[in-house]
PDB file of C-alpha atoms in Angstrom:
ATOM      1  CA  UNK Z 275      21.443  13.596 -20.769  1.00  0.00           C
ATOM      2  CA  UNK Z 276      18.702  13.562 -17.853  1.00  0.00           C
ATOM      3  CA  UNK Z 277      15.225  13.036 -18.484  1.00  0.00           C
ATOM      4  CA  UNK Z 278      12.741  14.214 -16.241  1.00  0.00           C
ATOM      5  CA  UNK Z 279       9.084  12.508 -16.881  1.00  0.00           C
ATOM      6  CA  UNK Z 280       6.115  14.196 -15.197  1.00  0.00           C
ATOM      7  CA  UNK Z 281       2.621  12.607 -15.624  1.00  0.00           C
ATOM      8  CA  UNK Z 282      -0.065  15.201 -15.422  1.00  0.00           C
ATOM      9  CA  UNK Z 283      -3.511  13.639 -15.008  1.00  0.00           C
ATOM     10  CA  UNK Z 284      -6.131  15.630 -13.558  1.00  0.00           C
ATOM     11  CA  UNK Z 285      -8.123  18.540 -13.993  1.00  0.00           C
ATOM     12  CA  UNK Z 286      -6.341  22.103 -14.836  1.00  0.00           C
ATOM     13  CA  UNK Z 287      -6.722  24.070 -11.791  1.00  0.00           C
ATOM     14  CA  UNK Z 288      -4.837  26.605  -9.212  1.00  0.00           C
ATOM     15  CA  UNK Z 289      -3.387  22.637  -7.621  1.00  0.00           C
ATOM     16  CA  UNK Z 290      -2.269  20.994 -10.268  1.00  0.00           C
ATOM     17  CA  UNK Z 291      -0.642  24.138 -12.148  1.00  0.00           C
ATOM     18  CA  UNK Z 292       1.350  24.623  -8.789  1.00  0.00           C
ATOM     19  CA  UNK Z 293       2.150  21.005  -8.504  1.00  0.00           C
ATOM     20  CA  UNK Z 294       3.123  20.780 -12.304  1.00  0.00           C
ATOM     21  CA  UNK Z 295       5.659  24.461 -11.800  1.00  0.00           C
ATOM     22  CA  UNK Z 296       7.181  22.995  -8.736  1.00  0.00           C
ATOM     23  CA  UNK Z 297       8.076  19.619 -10.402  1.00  0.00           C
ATOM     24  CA  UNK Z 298       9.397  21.524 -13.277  1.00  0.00           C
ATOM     25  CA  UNK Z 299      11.721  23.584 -11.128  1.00  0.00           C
ATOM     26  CA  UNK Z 300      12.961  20.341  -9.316  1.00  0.00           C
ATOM     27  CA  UNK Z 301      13.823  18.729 -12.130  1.00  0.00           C
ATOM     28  CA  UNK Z 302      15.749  21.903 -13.498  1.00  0.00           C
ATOM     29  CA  UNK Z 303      17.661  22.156  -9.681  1.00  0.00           C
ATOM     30  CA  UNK Z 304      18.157  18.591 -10.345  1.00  0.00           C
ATOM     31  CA  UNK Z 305      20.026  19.584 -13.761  1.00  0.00           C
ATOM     32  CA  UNK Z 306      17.417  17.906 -16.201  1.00  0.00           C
ATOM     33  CA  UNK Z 307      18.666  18.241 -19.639  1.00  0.00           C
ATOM     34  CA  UNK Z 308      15.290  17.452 -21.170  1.00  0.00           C
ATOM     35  CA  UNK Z 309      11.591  17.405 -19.905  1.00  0.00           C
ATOM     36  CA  UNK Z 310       8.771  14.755 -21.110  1.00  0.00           C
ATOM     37  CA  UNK Z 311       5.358  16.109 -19.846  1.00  0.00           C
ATOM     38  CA  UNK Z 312       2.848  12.577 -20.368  1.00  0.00           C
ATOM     39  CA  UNK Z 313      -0.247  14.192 -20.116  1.00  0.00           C
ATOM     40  CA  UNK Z 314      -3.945  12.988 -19.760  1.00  0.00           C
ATOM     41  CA  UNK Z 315      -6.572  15.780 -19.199  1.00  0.00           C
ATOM     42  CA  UNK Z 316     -10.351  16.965 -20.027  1.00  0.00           C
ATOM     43  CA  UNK Z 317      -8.762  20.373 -19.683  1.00  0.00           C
ATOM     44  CA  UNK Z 318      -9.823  22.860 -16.923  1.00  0.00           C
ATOM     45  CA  UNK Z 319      -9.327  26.561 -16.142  1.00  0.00           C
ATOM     46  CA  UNK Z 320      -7.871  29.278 -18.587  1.00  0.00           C
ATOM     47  CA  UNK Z 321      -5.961  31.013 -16.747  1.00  0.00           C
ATOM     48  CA  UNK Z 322      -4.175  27.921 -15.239  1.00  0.00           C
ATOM     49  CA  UNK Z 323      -3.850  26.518 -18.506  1.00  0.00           C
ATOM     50  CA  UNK Z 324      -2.621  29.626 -19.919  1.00  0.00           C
ATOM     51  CA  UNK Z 325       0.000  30.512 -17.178  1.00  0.00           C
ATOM     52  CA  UNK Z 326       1.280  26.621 -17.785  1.00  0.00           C
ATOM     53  CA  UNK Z 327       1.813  27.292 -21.018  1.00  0.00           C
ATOM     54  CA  UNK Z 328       3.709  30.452 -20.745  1.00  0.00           C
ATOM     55  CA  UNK Z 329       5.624  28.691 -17.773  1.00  0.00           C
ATOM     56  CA  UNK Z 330       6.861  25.647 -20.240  1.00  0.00           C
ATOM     57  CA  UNK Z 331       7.797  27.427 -22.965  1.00  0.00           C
ATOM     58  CA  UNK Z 332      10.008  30.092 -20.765  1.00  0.00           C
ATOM     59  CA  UNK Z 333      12.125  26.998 -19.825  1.00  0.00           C
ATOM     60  CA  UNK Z 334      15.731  26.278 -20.368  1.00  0.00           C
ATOM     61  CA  UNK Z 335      15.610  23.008 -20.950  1.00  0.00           C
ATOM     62  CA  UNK Z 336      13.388  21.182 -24.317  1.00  0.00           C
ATOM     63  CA  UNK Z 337      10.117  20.317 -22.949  1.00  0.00           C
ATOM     64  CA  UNK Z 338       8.371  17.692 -25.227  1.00  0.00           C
ATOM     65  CA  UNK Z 339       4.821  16.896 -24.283  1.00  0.00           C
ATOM     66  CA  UNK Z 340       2.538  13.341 -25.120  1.00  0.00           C
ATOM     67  CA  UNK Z 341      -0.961  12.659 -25.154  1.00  0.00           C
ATOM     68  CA  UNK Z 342      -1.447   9.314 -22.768  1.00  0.00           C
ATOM     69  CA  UNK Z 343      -4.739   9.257 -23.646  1.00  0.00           C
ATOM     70  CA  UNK Z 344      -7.227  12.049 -23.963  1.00  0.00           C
ATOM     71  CA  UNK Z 345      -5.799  15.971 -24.273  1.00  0.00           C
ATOM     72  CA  UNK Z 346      -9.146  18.050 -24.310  1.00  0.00           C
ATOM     73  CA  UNK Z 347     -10.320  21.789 -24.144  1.00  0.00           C
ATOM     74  CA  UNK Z 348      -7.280  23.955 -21.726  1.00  0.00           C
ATOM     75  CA  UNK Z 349      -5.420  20.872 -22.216  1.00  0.00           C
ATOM     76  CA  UNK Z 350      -4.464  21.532 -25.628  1.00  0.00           C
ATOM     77  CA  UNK Z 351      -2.751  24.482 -25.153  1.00  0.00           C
ATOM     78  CA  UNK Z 352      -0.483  23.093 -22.423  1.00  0.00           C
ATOM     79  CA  UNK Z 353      -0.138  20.284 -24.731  1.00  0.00           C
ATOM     80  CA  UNK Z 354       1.239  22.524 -27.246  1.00  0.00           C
ATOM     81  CA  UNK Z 355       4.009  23.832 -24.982  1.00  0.00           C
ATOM     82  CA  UNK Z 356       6.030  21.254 -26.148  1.00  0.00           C
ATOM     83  CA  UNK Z 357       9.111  21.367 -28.859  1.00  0.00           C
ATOM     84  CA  UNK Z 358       8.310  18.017 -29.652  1.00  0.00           C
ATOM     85  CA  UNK Z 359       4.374  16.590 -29.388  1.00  0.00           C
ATOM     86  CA  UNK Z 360       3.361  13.116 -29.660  1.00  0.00           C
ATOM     87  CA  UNK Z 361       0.546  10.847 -28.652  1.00  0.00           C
ATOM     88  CA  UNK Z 362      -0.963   7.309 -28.249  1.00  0.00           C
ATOM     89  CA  UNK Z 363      -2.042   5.373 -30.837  1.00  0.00           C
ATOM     90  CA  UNK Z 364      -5.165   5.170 -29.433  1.00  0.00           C
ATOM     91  CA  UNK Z 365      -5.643   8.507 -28.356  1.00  0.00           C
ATOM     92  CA  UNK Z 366      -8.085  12.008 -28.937  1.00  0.00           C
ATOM     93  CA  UNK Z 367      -7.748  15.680 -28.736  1.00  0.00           C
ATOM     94  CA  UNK Z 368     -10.907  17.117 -28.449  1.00  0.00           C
ATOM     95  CA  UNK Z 369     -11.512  21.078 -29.262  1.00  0.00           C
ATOM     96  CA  UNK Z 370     -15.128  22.747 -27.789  1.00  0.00           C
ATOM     97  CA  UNK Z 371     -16.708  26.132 -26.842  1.00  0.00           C
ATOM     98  CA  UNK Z 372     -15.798  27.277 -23.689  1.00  0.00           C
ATOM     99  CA  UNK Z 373     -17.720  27.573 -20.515  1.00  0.00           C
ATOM    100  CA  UNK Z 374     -17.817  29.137 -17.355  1.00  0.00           C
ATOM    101  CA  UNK Z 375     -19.653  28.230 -13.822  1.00  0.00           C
ATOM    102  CA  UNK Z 376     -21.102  30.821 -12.320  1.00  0.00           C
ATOM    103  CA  UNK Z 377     -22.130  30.791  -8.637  1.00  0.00           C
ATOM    104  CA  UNK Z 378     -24.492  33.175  -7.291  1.00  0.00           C
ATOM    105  CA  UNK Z 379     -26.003  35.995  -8.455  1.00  0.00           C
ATOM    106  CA  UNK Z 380     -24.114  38.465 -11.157  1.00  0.00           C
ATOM    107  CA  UNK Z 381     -24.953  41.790 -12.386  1.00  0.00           C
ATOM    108  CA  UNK Z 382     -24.615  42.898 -15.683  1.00  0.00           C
ATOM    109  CA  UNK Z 383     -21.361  44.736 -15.388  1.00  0.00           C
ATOM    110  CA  UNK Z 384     -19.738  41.253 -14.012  1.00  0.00           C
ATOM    111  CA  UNK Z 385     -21.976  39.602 -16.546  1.00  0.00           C
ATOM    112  CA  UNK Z 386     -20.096  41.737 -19.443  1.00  0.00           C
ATOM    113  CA  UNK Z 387     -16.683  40.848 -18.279  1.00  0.00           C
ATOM    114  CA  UNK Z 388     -17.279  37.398 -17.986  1.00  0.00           C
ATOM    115  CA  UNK Z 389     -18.604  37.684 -22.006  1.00  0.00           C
ATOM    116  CA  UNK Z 390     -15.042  40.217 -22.755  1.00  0.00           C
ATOM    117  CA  UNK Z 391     -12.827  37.717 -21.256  1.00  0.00           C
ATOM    118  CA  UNK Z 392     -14.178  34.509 -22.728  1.00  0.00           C
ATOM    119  CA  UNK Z 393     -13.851  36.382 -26.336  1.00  0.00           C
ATOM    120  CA  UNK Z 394     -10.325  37.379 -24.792  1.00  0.00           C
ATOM    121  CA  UNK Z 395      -9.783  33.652 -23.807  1.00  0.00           C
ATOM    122  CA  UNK Z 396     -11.250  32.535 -27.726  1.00  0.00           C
ATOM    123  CA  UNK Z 397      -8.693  35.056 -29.090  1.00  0.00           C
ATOM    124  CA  UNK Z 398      -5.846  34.113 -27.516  1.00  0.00           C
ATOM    125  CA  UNK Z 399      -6.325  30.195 -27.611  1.00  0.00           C
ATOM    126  CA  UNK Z 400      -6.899  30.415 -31.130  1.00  0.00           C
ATOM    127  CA  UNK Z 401      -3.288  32.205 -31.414  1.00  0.00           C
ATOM    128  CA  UNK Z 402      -1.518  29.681 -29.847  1.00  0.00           C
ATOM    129  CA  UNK Z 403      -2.979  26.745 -31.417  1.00  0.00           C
ATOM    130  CA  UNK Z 404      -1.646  28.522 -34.893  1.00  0.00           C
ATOM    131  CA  UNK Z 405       1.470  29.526 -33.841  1.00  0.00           C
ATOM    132  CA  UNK Z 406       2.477  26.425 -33.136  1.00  0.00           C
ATOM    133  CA  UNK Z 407       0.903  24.164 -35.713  1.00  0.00           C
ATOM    134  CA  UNK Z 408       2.034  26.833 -38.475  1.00  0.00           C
ATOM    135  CA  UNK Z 409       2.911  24.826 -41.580  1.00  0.00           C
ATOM    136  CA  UNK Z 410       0.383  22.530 -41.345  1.00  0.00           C
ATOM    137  CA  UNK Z 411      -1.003  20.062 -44.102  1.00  0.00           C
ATOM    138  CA  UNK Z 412      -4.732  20.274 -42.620  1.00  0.00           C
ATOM    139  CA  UNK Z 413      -4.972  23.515 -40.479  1.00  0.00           C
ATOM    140  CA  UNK Z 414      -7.690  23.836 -37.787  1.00  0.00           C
ATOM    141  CA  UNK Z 415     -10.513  26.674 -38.066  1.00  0.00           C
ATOM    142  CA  UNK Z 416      -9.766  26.412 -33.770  1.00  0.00           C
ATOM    143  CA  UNK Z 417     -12.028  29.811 -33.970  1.00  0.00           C
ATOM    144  CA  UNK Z 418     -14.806  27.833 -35.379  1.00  0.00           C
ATOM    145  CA  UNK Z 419     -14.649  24.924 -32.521  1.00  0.00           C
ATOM    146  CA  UNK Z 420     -13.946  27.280 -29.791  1.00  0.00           C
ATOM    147  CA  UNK Z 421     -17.709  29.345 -30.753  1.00  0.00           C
ATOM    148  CA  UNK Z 422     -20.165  26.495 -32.224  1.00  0.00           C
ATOM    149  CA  UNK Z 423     -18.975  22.565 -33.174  1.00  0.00           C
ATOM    150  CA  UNK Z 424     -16.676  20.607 -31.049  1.00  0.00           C
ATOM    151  CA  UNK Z 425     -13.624  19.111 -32.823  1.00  0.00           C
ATOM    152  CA  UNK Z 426     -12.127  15.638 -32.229  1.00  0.00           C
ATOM    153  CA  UNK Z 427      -9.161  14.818 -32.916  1.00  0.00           C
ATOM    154  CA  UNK Z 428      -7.253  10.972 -33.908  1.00  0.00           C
ATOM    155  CA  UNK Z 429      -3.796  10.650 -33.437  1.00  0.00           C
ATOM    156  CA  UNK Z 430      -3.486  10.816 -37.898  1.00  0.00           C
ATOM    157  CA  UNK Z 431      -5.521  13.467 -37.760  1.00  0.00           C
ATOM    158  CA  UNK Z 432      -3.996  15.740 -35.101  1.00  0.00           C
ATOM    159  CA  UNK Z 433      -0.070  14.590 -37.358  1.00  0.00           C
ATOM    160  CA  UNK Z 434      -2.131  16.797 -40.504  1.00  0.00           C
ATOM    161  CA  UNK Z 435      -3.114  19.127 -38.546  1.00  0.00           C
ATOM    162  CA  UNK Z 436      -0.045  19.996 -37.064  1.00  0.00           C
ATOM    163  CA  UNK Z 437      -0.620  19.681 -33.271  1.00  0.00           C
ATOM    164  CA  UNK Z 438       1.867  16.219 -33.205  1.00  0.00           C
ATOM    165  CA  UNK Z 439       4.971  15.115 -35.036  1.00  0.00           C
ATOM    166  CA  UNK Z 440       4.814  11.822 -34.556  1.00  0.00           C
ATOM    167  CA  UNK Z 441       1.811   8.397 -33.218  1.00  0.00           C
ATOM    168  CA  UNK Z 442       4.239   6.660 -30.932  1.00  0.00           C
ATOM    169  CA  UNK Z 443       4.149   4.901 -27.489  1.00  0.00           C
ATOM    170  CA  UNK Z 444       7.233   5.609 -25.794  1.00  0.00           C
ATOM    171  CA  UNK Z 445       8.604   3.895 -22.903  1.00  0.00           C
ATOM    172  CA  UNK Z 446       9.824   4.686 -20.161  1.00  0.00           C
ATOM    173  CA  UNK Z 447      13.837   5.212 -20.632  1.00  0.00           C
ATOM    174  CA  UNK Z 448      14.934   3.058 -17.256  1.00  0.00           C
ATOM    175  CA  UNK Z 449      17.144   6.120 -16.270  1.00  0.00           C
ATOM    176  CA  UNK Z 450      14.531   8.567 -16.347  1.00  0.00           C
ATOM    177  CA  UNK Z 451      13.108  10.748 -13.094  1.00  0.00           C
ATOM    178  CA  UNK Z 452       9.708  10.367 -12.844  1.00  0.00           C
ATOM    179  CA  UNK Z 453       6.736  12.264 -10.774  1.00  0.00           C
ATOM    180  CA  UNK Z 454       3.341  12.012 -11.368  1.00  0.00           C
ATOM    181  CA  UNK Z 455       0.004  14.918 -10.502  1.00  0.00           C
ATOM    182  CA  UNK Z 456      -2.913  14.711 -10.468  1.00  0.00           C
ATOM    183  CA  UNK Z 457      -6.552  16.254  -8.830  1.00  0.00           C
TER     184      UNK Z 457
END
């Protein structure tokens, strides 16, 4: 069994969801037999966090993520990608309303679909988040976080609510590949 151990820490954006799907595919031309994304992030862009997450779970091989340290907004959902989830002692996820930046000038019918894909973005966030913490002791109203009050996270508290299944600090197995990316 090869384990492949990618450190992602940086922002989610168009470079580091490249850099994360091309050390991915390495390590599966490489023939990893498992994948252990450490992950440290204060999220980023939807899309890219999104596509990630779709890309992870399409994979052939068991992808188990860990929070390192801090797993916020985007980061979540790519954190969720794993089979198996686990984080730092010392840890937080943090859950909050979503925001764009807009530059320039925008008229109203950009100004609308900016509003229909944020709701879009809510919607499908929200999904994901129960899908994969379905079953949980202490489930999170994601909806709730997502539109008005910010949600942090401990390590117990994210083991209730589903989004980990286990507080552990791995090592690092002396065999294992490892790459790291970041911003």
């Amino acid at each position: 069994m090869t384990t492949h151990i990618i450190h992602f820490t940086g922002p989610i954006n168009s470079s580091t969801c490249g850099q994360l799907i091309n050390k991915c595919s390495q390590a599966i031309k490489q023939d990893a037999s498992e994948l252990t994304i450490k992950i440290a992030t204060m999220g980023g862009e939807c899309s890219y966090g999104f596509s990630l997450y779709n890309f992870l779970v399409s994979l052939p091989v068991p992808v188990n993520t860990h929070n390192l340290g801090t797993v916020e907004s985007m980061g979540n959902i790519i954190f969720l990608a794993g089979q198996r989830r686990t984080a730092c002692q010392h840890s937080k996820f943090l859950f909050h309303p979503f925001h764009w930046t807009i530059h320039g000038s925008v008229d109203h019918a950009r100004m609308s679909e900016y509003a229909m894909s944020l709701d879009f973005d809510r919607v499908l966030y929200a999904r994901i988040v129960a899908e994969r913490t379905l079953g949980a002791m202490d489930p999170l109203d994601v909806s709730q976080y997502l539109t008005a009050d910010s949600k942090i996270l401990t390590p117990d508290e994210a083991l209730a609510a589903g989004l980990i299944h286990a507080v552990e600090d791995p090592g690092m197995p002396a065999d294992a590949t490892s790459w790291s990316i970041h911003s």
